Amino acid sequence: MPHGLRRWVADRVFSPWLDWAQVEVTTDCNARCTYCPTAVRPDWRRRHMALADFRRILPMLARSTRPSAWRQPLLHLQGWGEPLLNPDLLGMVAAAKAAGLKVGTTSNGMLIDEAMAGRLVRSGIDVLSLSVAGIDGRNDAIRRGTRLDRVFAAIAAIERHKKALGSATPAVHIAYMLLASGLEAVERIPETFAGRGVAEIVVATLSHVAEPSLAAEVIAPGTEAELAALDGRLARAAERAAALGVRLAWRIPRPPGGRPGLCAENVQAAVIVTVDGKVAPCMFGRFGEAPLAFGDLAERSLTEVWCDPAYLAFRRTFWDGNPPARCVACAKLGRT
């Protein structure tokens, strides 16, 4: 069998079976959130992924994330940046939808005016997640360059266009960054977003400390009792949200100690493609002395990268309970 044909067959037979894939379509942002590396790192490089590059990698991603009757993986177009700054974002959505994929993105909402809301709804994008870090003026102070009232206006515009077009999509989600200084607002999260067309609220905690002053904002229960107390508060908030017709999900880092478990970033069944086409297991791998990436899609196929011995060995360390030191130190790592 010719080499080219062998490679074509291997790419289809051994293509990874992913729960999701995330493509970083830009590293530029119009906000300056206090906890984000795009705002605090003076060496941050800002660039967009070109539509041509996205189209080149799309067939590889489509083979790994195509939905079926029993499986609904997601291609998420977002990374360390504001996706709507990339002028080709909706072209990427159109290409991915034409490939039969379920597509989502995460935005700060500041570029979603009436016209953009209509374009998003007409694009057929399945999920639009909007980022916030509070239920009042604290959000605006923390997420500098954004305003909570404009997030609400963006949601309202999306809902108007969905109604006008008879569309069920995009489902609107809230990506809620819960900081230590905002714990007092946990019980009020459901009422803040209910009744606006929000389907789901996903509460996350700060996982990457971009500068030392942010360490105090990390939520890190020191004991199982502290974890149970915070979990209980969030569980009650979830019950209240459900009563209001909204799903609320969360994950709090477990106290130190215990055997390392699996990573919340799902490194065994998900990949990140960075803005420059590198394949990484998570969005935090680019930080530190040695960036964590296992291949370049300009040089090899996704299947070849996924099956690379180094990448296989990396994923196996989590099953063996002996992940790399940089992962052991990460709040995304579960413990048993």
Coordinates of C-alpha atoms in Angstrom, one line a residue:
M1 CA 0.0 0.0 0.0
P2 CA 1.5 3.4 -0.9
H3 CA 2.6 5.5 2.0
G4 CA 0.1 8.3 1.3
L5 CA -2.8 5.8 1.3
R6 CA -1.5 4.1 4.5
R7 CA -1.5 7.5 6.2
W8 CA -5.0 8.3 5.0
V9 CA -6.3 5.0 6.3
A10 CA -4.5 5.3 9.6
D11 CA -5.8 8.8 10.2
R12 CA -9.4 7.5 9.9
V13 CA -9.0 4.2 11.7
F14 CA -7.0 5.5 14.7
S15 CA -8.4 9.1 14.9
P16 CA -9.1 10.0 18.5
W17 CA -12.6 9.8 19.8
L18 CA -12.9 13.1 21.6
D19 CA -15.6 14.5 24.0
W20 CA -14.6 18.0 22.8
A21 CA -11.9 19.9 21.0
Q22 CA -11.1 23.5 21.7
V23 CA -9.6 25.8 19.1
E24 CA -7.9 29.0 20.2
V25 CA -9.1 31.4 17.4
T26 CA -7.4 34.5 18.9
T27 CA -5.1 35.6 21.7
D28 CA -6.2 39.2 21.5
C29 CA -8.8 40.7 23.9
N30 CA -10.7 43.9 24.3
A31 CA -11.0 43.4 28.1
R32 CA -8.3 43.6 30.8
C33 CA -9.6 41.2 33.4
T34 CA -7.5 41.3 36.5
Y35 CA -6.9 37.6 36.6
C36 CA -6.2 37.0 33.0
P37 CA -2.7 36.6 31.5
T38 CA -3.6 38.6 28.5
A39 CA -4.0 41.6 30.8
V40 CA -1.1 41.2 33.2
R41 CA 1.7 39.7 31.1
P42 CA 3.7 42.4 29.2
D43 CA 5.1 39.8 26.9
W44 CA 1.7 38.5 25.8
R45 CA 1.5 37.9 22.0
R46 CA -1.7 38.9 20.3
R47 CA -2.7 37.2 17.1
H48 CA -5.7 35.7 15.2
M49 CA -5.9 32.2 13.6
A50 CA -6.4 32.6 9.9
L51 CA -9.6 31.2 8.3
A52 CA -7.4 29.2 5.9
D53 CA -5.5 27.6 8.8
F54 CA -8.8 26.7 10.5
R55 CA -10.1 25.1 7.3
R56 CA -7.0 23.1 7.0
I57 CA -7.3 21.6 10.5
L58 CA -11.1 21.3 10.4
P59 CA -11.3 17.9 8.7
M60 CA -9.0 16.4 11.4
L61 CA -11.2 17.8 14.1
A62 CA -14.4 16.7 12.4
R63 CA -13.3 13.1 12.3
S64 CA -12.8 13.2 16.1
T65 CA -15.8 15.3 17.2
R66 CA -18.6 14.4 14.8
P67 CA -21.9 14.0 16.7
S68 CA -24.0 10.9 16.6
A69 CA -27.2 9.6 18.0
W70 CA -25.5 8.7 21.3
R71 CA -22.7 11.2 21.4
Q72 CA -22.7 15.0 21.2
P73 CA -19.1 16.3 21.4
L74 CA -18.5 20.0 21.0
L75 CA -16.0 22.0 18.9
H76 CA -15.4 25.1 21.1
L77 CA -13.8 28.2 19.4
Q78 CA -12.2 30.0 22.2
G79 CA -8.9 30.3 24.1
W80 CA -7.0 33.1 25.8
G81 CA -8.8 35.9 24.0
E82 CA -12.1 37.4 22.8
P83 CA -13.2 35.2 19.8
L84 CA -15.4 38.0 18.3
L85 CA -12.2 40.1 17.7
N86 CA -11.3 37.6 15.0
P87 CA -13.1 38.8 11.8
D88 CA -13.2 35.3 10.5
L89 CA -15.0 33.8 13.6
L90 CA -18.4 33.4 11.9
G91 CA -16.7 32.0 8.8
M92 CA -15.2 29.3 11.1
V93 CA -18.6 28.6 12.6
A94 CA -20.1 28.3 9.1
A95 CA -17.3 25.9 8.1
A96 CA -17.7 23.8 11.2
K97 CA -21.5 23.6 10.9
A98 CA -21.2 22.6 7.3
A99 CA -18.9 19.8 8.5
G100 CA -21.8 18.6 10.7
L101 CA -20.3 19.7 14.0
K102 CA -21.8 21.1 17.2
V103 CA -20.1 24.4 17.8
G104 CA -19.7 26.8 20.7
T105 CA -17.8 29.9 21.7
T106 CA -17.2 32.0 24.9
S107 CA -17.3 35.8 24.7
N108 CA -17.2 38.7 27.1
G109 CA -20.3 40.0 25.3
M110 CA -18.9 43.5 24.7
L111 CA -19.1 43.2 20.9
I112 CA -22.6 41.7 20.8
D113 CA -24.8 44.5 19.7
E114 CA -28.1 44.1 17.9
A115 CA -26.5 43.4 14.5
M116 CA -24.0 40.9 15.9
A117 CA -26.7 39.1 17.9
G118 CA -28.6 38.6 14.7
R119 CA -25.5 37.3 12.9
L120 CA -24.7 34.9 15.7
V121 CA -28.2 33.4 15.7
R122 CA -28.3 33.1 11.9
S123 CA -24.9 31.4 12.0
G124 CA -26.4 28.3 13.7
I125 CA -23.8 28.3 16.5
D126 CA -25.1 25.9 19.1
V127 CA -23.7 27.4 22.4
L128 CA -22.8 30.9 23.3
S129 CA -21.2 31.2 26.7
L130 CA -20.8 34.7 28.3
S131 CA -18.1 35.3 30.9
V132 CA -18.7 37.1 34.2
A133 CA -17.1 37.3 37.6
G134 CA -19.8 38.7 39.8
I135 CA -23.5 39.7 40.1
D136 CA -23.0 43.4 40.5
G137 CA -20.4 46.2 40.1
R138 CA -17.7 43.9 41.3
N139 CA -17.8 42.2 37.9
D140 CA -17.0 45.4 36.2
A141 CA -14.1 46.2 38.5
I142 CA -12.6 42.7 38.2
R143 CA -13.3 42.3 34.5
R144 CA -12.0 45.7 33.4
G145 CA -13.4 46.8 30.1
T146 CA -16.6 44.8 30.5
R147 CA -19.9 45.7 32.0
L148 CA -22.5 43.3 33.5
D149 CA -25.4 45.4 32.1
R150 CA -24.0 45.0 28.6
V151 CA -23.8 41.2 29.1
F152 CA -27.5 41.3 30.0
A153 CA -28.2 43.5 26.9
A154 CA -26.3 41.0 24.8
I155 CA -28.4 38.1 26.2
A156 CA -31.6 40.1 25.5
A157 CA -30.6 40.8 21.9
I158 CA -29.8 37.1 21.3
E159 CA -33.1 36.1 22.7
R160 CA -35.0 38.6 20.5
H161 CA -33.4 37.3 17.4
K162 CA -33.9 33.7 18.4
K163 CA -37.6 34.4 18.9
A164 CA -37.9 36.3 15.6
L165 CA -36.2 33.5 13.7
G166 CA -37.9 30.7 15.6
S167 CA -34.5 29.4 16.6
A168 CA -33.6 27.3 19.6
T169 CA -29.9 28.2 19.3
P170 CA -27.6 29.4 20.5
A171 CA -28.1 28.1 24.0
V172 CA -26.9 30.8 26.3
H173 CA -24.6 29.8 29.1
I174 CA -22.8 31.8 31.8
A175 CA -19.2 31.1 32.5
Y176 CA -19.0 32.4 36.1
M177 CA -15.6 32.9 37.6
L178 CA -15.9 32.5 41.4
L179 CA -13.2 34.4 43.2
A180 CA -12.5 34.2 47.0
S181 CA -13.5 37.8 47.4
G182 CA -16.9 37.0 45.8
L183 CA -18.0 34.1 47.9
E184 CA -20.7 36.1 49.7
A185 CA -22.6 36.3 46.4
V186 CA -22.9 32.5 45.8
E187 CA -26.6 32.2 46.9
R188 CA -27.6 35.1 44.7
I189 CA -26.2 33.8 41.4
P190 CA -29.4 32.0 40.3
E191 CA -31.8 35.0 40.7
T192 CA -29.3 37.2 38.8
F193 CA -29.4 35.2 35.6
A194 CA -32.8 33.4 35.7
G195 CA -35.6 34.7 33.5
R196 CA -33.2 36.1 30.9
G197 CA -32.9 33.1 28.6
V198 CA -29.9 31.6 30.3
A199 CA -29.9 27.8 30.1
E200 CA -26.8 27.0 32.2
I201 CA -24.4 28.6 34.6
V202 CA -21.0 27.0 35.0
V203 CA -19.1 28.1 38.1
A204 CA -15.3 27.8 37.9
T205 CA -12.6 28.9 40.3
L206 CA -9.3 30.6 39.5
S207 CA -6.8 27.9 38.3
H208 CA -4.0 30.0 36.9
V209 CA -2.4 32.8 39.1
A210 CA -1.1 35.2 36.5
E211 CA 0.6 37.4 39.1
P212 CA 1.3 36.9 42.9
S213 CA -1.3 39.5 44.0
L214 CA -4.0 37.1 42.7
A215 CA -3.1 34.3 45.0
A216 CA -5.6 35.5 47.6
E217 CA -8.4 35.0 45.0
V218 CA -7.8 31.3 44.7
I219 CA -10.5 29.2 46.3
A220 CA -8.7 26.2 47.8
P221 CA -10.4 24.4 50.7
G222 CA -7.8 23.1 53.1
T223 CA -9.9 20.4 54.6
E224 CA -12.7 18.1 53.6
A225 CA -15.0 20.0 56.0
E226 CA -14.3 23.3 54.2
L227 CA -14.9 21.6 50.8
A228 CA -18.2 20.2 52.1
A229 CA -19.3 23.6 53.3
L230 CA -18.7 25.3 50.0
D231 CA -20.1 22.4 48.0
G232 CA -23.2 22.6 50.2
R233 CA -23.6 26.3 49.4
L234 CA -23.3 25.7 45.7
A235 CA -25.6 22.7 45.9
R236 CA -28.3 24.9 47.4
A237 CA -27.7 27.5 44.7
A238 CA -28.1 24.8 42.1
E239 CA -31.4 23.7 43.7
R240 CA -32.6 27.3 43.6
A241 CA -31.4 27.6 40.0
A242 CA -33.3 24.4 38.9
A243 CA -36.5 25.8 40.5
L244 CA -36.0 28.8 38.3
G245 CA -35.4 26.8 35.2
V246 CA -31.6 27.1 35.0
R247 CA -28.9 24.4 35.4
L248 CA -26.0 25.4 37.7
A249 CA -22.8 23.2 37.6
W250 CA -19.6 23.7 39.5
R251 CA -16.3 22.1 40.5
I252 CA -14.3 23.0 43.6
P253 CA -10.7 21.9 43.9
R254 CA -10.3 19.1 46.5
P255 CA -8.0 19.7 49.6
P256 CA -4.3 18.7 49.1
G257 CA -3.3 15.1 49.8
G258 CA -4.8 11.9 48.6
R259 CA -4.0 10.1 45.4
P260 CA -3.9 12.2 42.1
G261 CA -6.9 11.4 40.0
L262 CA -8.1 12.5 36.5
C263 CA -7.9 16.1 35.2
A264 CA -10.9 18.3 35.0
E265 CA -9.6 19.3 31.5
N266 CA -10.3 15.7 30.4
V267 CA -6.9 15.2 28.9
Q268 CA -7.8 11.6 28.0
A269 CA -10.6 12.6 25.7
A270 CA -10.1 16.3 24.7
V271 CA -7.5 18.4 22.9
I272 CA -6.6 22.1 22.6
V273 CA -5.4 23.5 19.3
T274 CA -3.6 26.7 20.1
V275 CA -3.7 29.8 17.8
D276 CA -0.4 28.7 16.2
G277 CA -1.7 25.2 15.5
K278 CA 0.0 23.3 18.3
V279 CA -1.9 20.4 20.0
A280 CA -2.0 20.7 23.8
P281 CA -3.8 18.8 26.6
C282 CA -5.1 22.0 28.2
M283 CA -5.1 25.8 28.1
F284 CA -2.6 26.1 31.0
G285 CA 0.2 24.2 29.3
R286 CA 1.8 27.3 27.6
F287 CA 2.8 28.7 30.9
G288 CA 6.0 27.8 32.7
E289 CA 9.5 27.3 31.4
A290 CA 8.6 24.6 28.9
P291 CA 5.3 24.9 27.0
L292 CA 3.3 21.7 27.1
A293 CA 2.4 20.7 23.5
F294 CA 2.8 17.5 21.6
G295 CA 2.8 18.4 18.0
D296 CA 2.0 20.9 15.2
L297 CA -0.9 20.3 12.9
A298 CA 1.0 22.1 10.1
E299 CA 3.5 19.2 10.2
R300 CA 1.5 16.1 11.3
S301 CA -2.1 15.0 11.4
L302 CA -4.1 15.1 14.7
T303 CA -4.1 11.3 14.7
E304 CA -0.3 11.2 14.4
V305 CA 0.0 13.7 17.3
W306 CA -2.6 11.9 19.4
C307 CA -0.8 8.5 18.9
D308 CA 2.7 10.0 19.5
P309 CA 4.5 8.0 22.2
A310 CA 5.2 11.1 24.3
Y311 CA 1.5 12.1 24.2
L312 CA 0.4 8.5 25.0
A313 CA 2.8 8.4 28.0
F314 CA 1.5 11.7 29.2
R315 CA -2.1 10.6 29.2
R316 CA -1.2 7.3 30.8
T317 CA 0.3 9.0 33.9
F318 CA -3.1 10.1 34.9
W319 CA -4.5 6.6 34.8
D320 CA -1.5 5.4 36.8
G321 CA -1.9 8.2 39.4
N322 CA 1.5 9.6 38.8
P323 CA 1.0 12.8 36.6
P324 CA 3.8 15.2 35.9
A325 CA 4.8 17.6 38.7
R326 CA 3.3 20.6 36.8
C327 CA 0.0 18.9 36.7
V328 CA 0.1 17.8 40.4
A329 CA 0.4 21.5 41.3
C330 CA -2.7 22.4 39.2
A331 CA -6.1 23.0 40.8
K332 CA -7.7 21.2 37.8
L333 CA -6.3 17.8 39.0
G334 CA -8.8 15.7 40.8
R335 CA -7.9 13.7 44.0
T336 CA -9.2 10.4 45.3

